[in-house]
Amino acid sequence: MLAGYQEDLAYIHDVGFGAFSSESAPGLLEILHQKGINKGLVVDLGCGSGIWAKALTQAGYDVLGIDISDAFLDLARKKAPKANFQKASFLRVMLPKCDAVTSIGECLNYQFDQHSLGEIQKLFAHIYESLKPGGVFIFDIAKPGYVSGMNPQKTYSQGQDWAILLEKEEDQKTHQLTRKMTIFRKIGNLYRRSEELHRVQLYKGSEILQHLQRVGFQVRVIHGYGEFKFSQAQVGFIATKA
């Protein structure tokens, strides 16, 4: 199986599941304004198809989007032509000096490049050093208990020219979530089939809070971006460099 948002899944994620980014954008902009960050460079880790990057550029910010998926970056460059984009792992990228860093939609949970909680703390330290004084790191994660009810859980989603069969299974001991997807996308008069397997490491909010504080951040835990609220298995953080 392929991993990492190939062409068809990237397209479907953009047209069928982009609401998380678009509905989060007003609340995220409000947080930046509340922090006195009304301009400057925002680095978006796991930028996806560029929905949030587009909102940032329209609000007058400079944007650097980072993603590991070529297909996502192709979409993002078309959607947000005023932003800059780079293909990289968020764990390996060299971050420039910036006013804010964001990572929305559980990006830090994804295991496309295998990593541990210790490497997440190194990422937090890297972000802290890259932020200007008063800069902010805004992000959300998925927590244990993501799969409720049947485990594994099978669901089905469809749009005008696509469909996905999804099986989610959560390991209660390792807190790892596995998503197996069978994907159908209409190309001309036919449907193209592909498969992807994603592994997602679920983190406890208390663990993430402690790691942020250890590197020097002042942290506020949030349960949504403005009027947009997370599910019960998600939690967000506003981490400020004092």
Tab-separated table of C-alpha atoms in Angstrom:
chain	number	residue	atom	x	y	z
A	1	MET	CA	0.000	0.000	0.000
A	2	LEU	CA	1.038	3.592	-0.624
A	3	ALA	CA	1.341	6.124	2.168
A	4	GLY	CA	1.504	9.894	2.348
A	5	TYR	CA	-1.475	11.348	0.477
A	6	GLN	CA	-0.981	10.360	-3.137
A	7	GLU	CA	-2.779	12.175	-5.950
A	8	ASP	CA	-6.296	10.773	-5.524
A	9	LEU	CA	-6.478	10.930	-1.731
A	10	ALA	CA	-5.001	14.451	-1.727
A	11	TYR	CA	-7.718	15.561	-4.147
A	12	ILE	CA	-10.463	13.910	-2.088
A	13	HIS	CA	-9.131	15.339	1.175
A	14	ASP	CA	-9.234	18.822	-0.376
A	15	VAL	CA	-12.731	18.693	-1.881
A	16	GLY	CA	-14.377	16.390	0.648
A	17	PHE	CA	-12.671	17.023	3.984
A	18	GLY	CA	-11.317	20.562	3.753
A	19	ALA	CA	-13.920	21.915	6.173
A	20	PHE	CA	-11.615	21.453	9.176
A	21	SER	CA	-9.147	23.951	7.700
A	22	SER	CA	-11.661	26.395	6.239
A	23	GLU	CA	-13.838	26.513	9.365
A	24	SER	CA	-10.774	26.790	11.630
A	25	ALA	CA	-9.324	29.740	9.727
A	26	PRO	CA	-11.383	32.576	11.307
A	27	GLY	CA	-10.601	31.355	14.830
A	28	LEU	CA	-6.922	30.905	14.022
A	29	LEU	CA	-6.689	34.441	12.623
A	30	GLU	CA	-8.394	35.721	15.764
A	31	ILE	CA	-5.764	33.997	17.943
A	32	LEU	CA	-2.948	35.604	15.935
A	33	HIS	CA	-4.553	39.024	16.282
A	34	GLN	CA	-5.057	38.530	20.023
A	35	LYS	CA	-1.327	37.804	20.291
A	36	GLY	CA	-0.546	41.027	18.461
A	37	ILE	CA	0.660	39.169	15.367
A	38	ASN	CA	-1.017	41.105	12.573
A	39	LYS	CA	1.681	40.591	9.915
A	40	GLY	CA	4.919	38.705	9.377
A	41	LEU	CA	5.879	35.140	8.518
A	42	VAL	CA	3.730	32.170	9.491
A	43	VAL	CA	5.142	28.671	8.962
A	44	ASP	CA	2.433	26.031	8.433
A	45	LEU	CA	3.659	22.499	9.173
A	46	GLY	CA	1.618	19.899	7.306
A	47	CYS	CA	0.038	22.534	5.065
A	48	GLY	CA	-1.973	20.022	3.048
A	49	SER	CA	-3.788	21.484	0.041
A	50	GLY	CA	-3.184	25.077	1.157
A	51	ILE	CA	-6.609	26.070	2.492
A	52	TRP	CA	-5.174	27.701	5.635
A	53	ALA	CA	-2.216	29.126	3.692
A	54	LYS	CA	-4.650	30.855	1.340
A	55	ALA	CA	-6.548	32.389	4.266
A	56	LEU	CA	-3.268	33.655	5.739
A	57	THR	CA	-2.082	35.291	2.519
A	58	GLN	CA	-5.491	36.911	2.044
A	59	ALA	CA	-5.118	38.355	5.551
A	60	GLY	CA	-1.745	39.881	4.639
A	61	TYR	CA	0.691	37.367	6.153
A	62	ASP	CA	3.760	35.850	4.519
A	63	VAL	CA	3.493	32.048	4.487
A	64	LEU	CA	5.846	29.109	4.245
A	65	GLY	CA	3.971	25.817	3.919
A	66	ILE	CA	5.710	22.521	4.651
A	67	ASP	CA	4.357	19.123	3.617
A	68	ILE	CA	5.692	15.677	2.781
A	69	SER	CA	3.146	15.030	-0.015
A	70	ASP	CA	3.943	16.163	-3.569
A	71	ALA	CA	0.269	15.904	-4.480
A	72	PHE	CA	-0.759	18.190	-1.618
A	73	LEU	CA	1.933	20.712	-2.550
A	74	ASP	CA	0.739	20.781	-6.179
A	75	LEU	CA	-2.752	21.679	-4.965
A	76	ALA	CA	-1.443	24.194	-2.431
A	77	ARG	CA	0.626	26.113	-4.989
A	78	LYS	CA	-2.475	26.568	-7.146
A	79	LYS	CA	-4.738	27.479	-4.228
A	80	ALA	CA	-2.335	29.899	-2.510
A	81	PRO	CA	0.019	31.285	-5.204
A	82	LYS	CA	1.260	34.088	-2.916
A	83	ALA	CA	2.640	31.568	-0.387
A	84	ASN	CA	5.902	29.650	-0.551
A	85	PHE	CA	5.926	25.872	-0.185
A	86	GLN	CA	8.583	23.283	0.517
A	87	LYS	CA	8.565	19.487	0.512
A	88	ALA	CA	9.995	18.234	3.796
A	89	SER	CA	9.310	16.289	6.956
A	90	PHE	CA	8.312	18.648	9.753
A	91	LEU	CA	10.915	16.847	11.892
A	92	ARG	CA	13.778	17.535	9.489
A	93	VAL	CA	13.015	20.958	7.997
A	94	MET	CA	15.178	23.962	8.865
A	95	LEU	CA	12.758	26.605	10.065
A	96	PRO	CA	13.414	30.295	9.398
A	97	LYS	CA	12.903	33.016	11.975
A	98	CYS	CA	9.153	33.533	12.069
A	99	ASP	CA	6.305	35.178	13.950
A	100	ALA	CA	4.100	32.086	14.239
A	101	VAL	CA	4.028	28.364	13.511
A	102	THR	CA	0.815	26.431	12.953
A	103	SER	CA	0.035	22.751	12.447
A	104	ILE	CA	-3.657	21.973	12.152
A	105	GLY	CA	-5.579	18.782	11.515
A	106	GLU	CA	-3.581	16.380	13.738
A	107	CYS	CA	-0.491	16.656	11.519
A	108	LEU	CA	1.962	15.936	14.333
A	109	ASN	CA	0.324	12.554	14.941
A	110	TYR	CA	1.097	11.172	11.487
A	111	GLN	CA	3.862	8.589	11.233
A	112	PHE	CA	4.875	8.975	7.591
A	113	ASP	CA	8.357	9.408	9.006
A	114	GLN	CA	8.538	7.175	12.070
A	115	HIS	CA	9.087	9.260	15.185
A	116	SER	CA	8.783	9.109	18.948
A	117	LEU	CA	7.513	11.513	21.570
A	118	GLY	CA	11.144	12.416	22.242
A	119	GLU	CA	11.508	13.620	18.663
A	120	ILE	CA	8.332	15.650	19.076
A	121	GLN	CA	9.975	17.434	22.011
A	122	LYS	CA	13.014	18.154	19.814
A	123	LEU	CA	10.612	19.624	17.265
A	124	PHE	CA	9.095	21.825	19.981
A	125	ALA	CA	12.572	23.063	20.930
A	126	HIS	CA	13.354	23.777	17.263
A	127	ILE	CA	10.121	25.740	16.896
A	128	TYR	CA	10.825	27.657	20.114
A	129	GLU	CA	14.244	28.722	18.825
A	130	SER	CA	12.795	29.723	15.442
A	131	LEU	CA	10.034	31.923	16.861
A	132	LYS	CA	10.644	35.595	17.518
A	133	PRO	CA	9.991	36.775	21.115
A	134	GLY	CA	6.226	36.841	21.593
A	135	GLY	CA	5.789	34.366	18.755
A	136	VAL	CA	3.181	31.632	18.971
A	137	PHE	CA	2.868	27.958	18.043
A	138	ILE	CA	-0.746	26.881	17.444
A	139	PHE	CA	-1.620	23.248	16.791
A	140	ASP	CA	-3.917	20.334	17.596
A	141	ILE	CA	-3.443	16.615	18.155
A	142	ALA	CA	-5.486	13.422	18.267
A	143	LYS	CA	-5.718	11.649	21.638
A	144	PRO	CA	-6.221	8.009	22.726
A	145	GLY	CA	-9.850	6.974	22.472
A	146	TYR	CA	-10.101	8.161	18.873
A	147	VAL	CA	-12.079	5.097	17.792
A	148	SER	CA	-15.336	4.877	19.723
A	149	GLY	CA	-17.610	1.851	19.594
A	150	MET	CA	-16.556	-0.949	17.273
A	151	ASN	CA	-12.800	-1.458	17.001
A	152	PRO	CA	-11.887	-1.887	14.190
A	153	GLN	CA	-14.489	0.474	12.771
A	154	LYS	CA	-15.525	0.532	9.117
A	155	THR	CA	-17.061	3.610	7.489
A	156	TYR	CA	-17.890	4.808	4.000
A	157	SER	CA	-17.775	8.321	2.509
A	158	GLN	CA	-18.544	9.553	-0.978
A	159	GLY	CA	-18.730	12.680	-3.092
A	160	GLN	CA	-19.757	13.505	-6.626
A	161	ASP	CA	-16.712	11.891	-8.198
A	162	TRP	CA	-15.098	9.893	-5.392
A	163	ALA	CA	-15.664	7.331	-2.658
A	164	ILE	CA	-13.594	5.991	0.243
A	165	LEU	CA	-13.931	2.764	2.218
A	166	LEU	CA	-12.184	3.340	5.539
A	167	GLU	CA	-11.206	0.908	8.283
A	168	LYS	CA	-9.902	2.425	11.530
A	169	GLU	CA	-8.308	0.359	14.271
A	170	GLU	CA	-6.825	1.664	17.523
A	171	ASP	CA	-4.278	-0.342	19.507
A	172	GLN	CA	-5.182	0.279	23.146
A	173	LYS	CA	-1.667	-0.607	24.375
A	174	THR	CA	0.524	1.310	21.932
A	175	HIS	CA	-2.032	4.104	21.294
A	176	GLN	CA	-1.443	3.746	17.578
A	177	LEU	CA	-4.290	4.283	15.141
A	178	THR	CA	-4.225	2.552	11.757
A	179	ARG	CA	-6.301	3.835	8.846
A	180	LYS	CA	-6.713	1.516	5.858
A	181	MET	CA	-8.333	3.231	2.880
A	182	THR	CA	-9.647	1.904	-0.408
A	183	ILE	CA	-10.094	4.914	-2.671
A	184	PHE	CA	-12.146	5.378	-5.840
A	185	ARG	CA	-11.848	8.536	-7.952
A	186	LYS	CA	-13.632	9.191	-11.232
A	187	ILE	CA	-11.213	9.834	-14.091
A	188	GLY	CA	-13.102	10.405	-17.346
A	189	ASN	CA	-15.838	7.808	-17.549
A	190	LEU	CA	-14.095	5.302	-15.275
A	191	TYR	CA	-13.170	5.084	-11.600
A	192	ARG	CA	-9.541	4.650	-10.587
A	193	ARG	CA	-8.880	2.563	-7.492
A	194	SER	CA	-5.986	3.055	-5.092
A	195	GLU	CA	-5.123	2.171	-1.507
A	196	GLU	CA	-3.351	3.958	1.326
A	197	LEU	CA	-2.330	2.903	4.816
A	198	HIS	CA	-1.752	5.615	7.426
A	199	ARG	CA	-0.382	5.087	10.922
A	200	VAL	CA	-1.170	7.763	13.474
A	201	GLN	CA	0.386	7.912	16.946
A	202	LEU	CA	-2.120	9.171	19.519
A	203	TYR	CA	-0.741	11.407	22.282
A	204	LYS	CA	-2.149	12.341	25.665
A	205	GLY	CA	-2.773	16.051	26.042
A	206	SER	CA	-0.978	16.094	29.410
A	207	GLU	CA	2.180	14.634	27.809
A	208	ILE	CA	2.224	17.251	25.065
A	209	LEU	CA	1.640	20.023	27.609
A	210	GLN	CA	4.621	18.913	29.689
A	211	HIS	CA	6.936	18.718	26.672
A	212	LEU	CA	5.944	22.224	25.562
A	213	GLN	CA	6.578	23.633	29.020
A	214	ARG	CA	9.965	21.912	29.278
A	215	VAL	CA	11.302	23.846	26.297
A	216	GLY	CA	10.042	27.157	27.715
A	217	PHE	CA	6.624	27.741	26.190
A	218	GLN	CA	3.763	29.340	28.077
A	219	VAL	CA	0.814	27.147	27.119
A	220	ARG	CA	-2.957	27.438	26.948
A	221	VAL	CA	-4.980	24.311	26.175
A	222	ILE	CA	-7.913	24.886	23.816
A	223	HIS	CA	-10.826	22.799	22.547
A	224	GLY	CA	-11.362	24.540	19.247
A	225	TYR	CA	-10.337	27.446	17.056
A	226	GLY	CA	-12.844	30.179	17.855
A	227	GLU	CA	-16.350	28.982	17.072
A	228	PHE	CA	-15.025	25.808	15.450
A	229	LYS	CA	-14.918	23.053	18.092
A	230	PHE	CA	-12.854	19.865	18.120
A	231	SER	CA	-14.167	16.347	18.603
A	232	GLN	CA	-13.742	14.758	22.029
A	233	ALA	CA	-10.653	12.908	20.807
A	234	GLN	CA	-8.822	16.100	19.850
A	235	VAL	CA	-7.160	18.866	21.830
A	236	GLY	CA	-5.332	22.040	20.827
A	237	PHE	CA	-2.561	24.216	22.207
A	238	ILE	CA	-1.529	27.853	22.017
A	239	ALA	CA	2.158	27.879	22.981
A	240	THR	CA	3.743	31.323	23.352
A	241	LYS	CA	7.418	32.189	23.443
A	242	ALA	CA	7.612	34.645	26.324
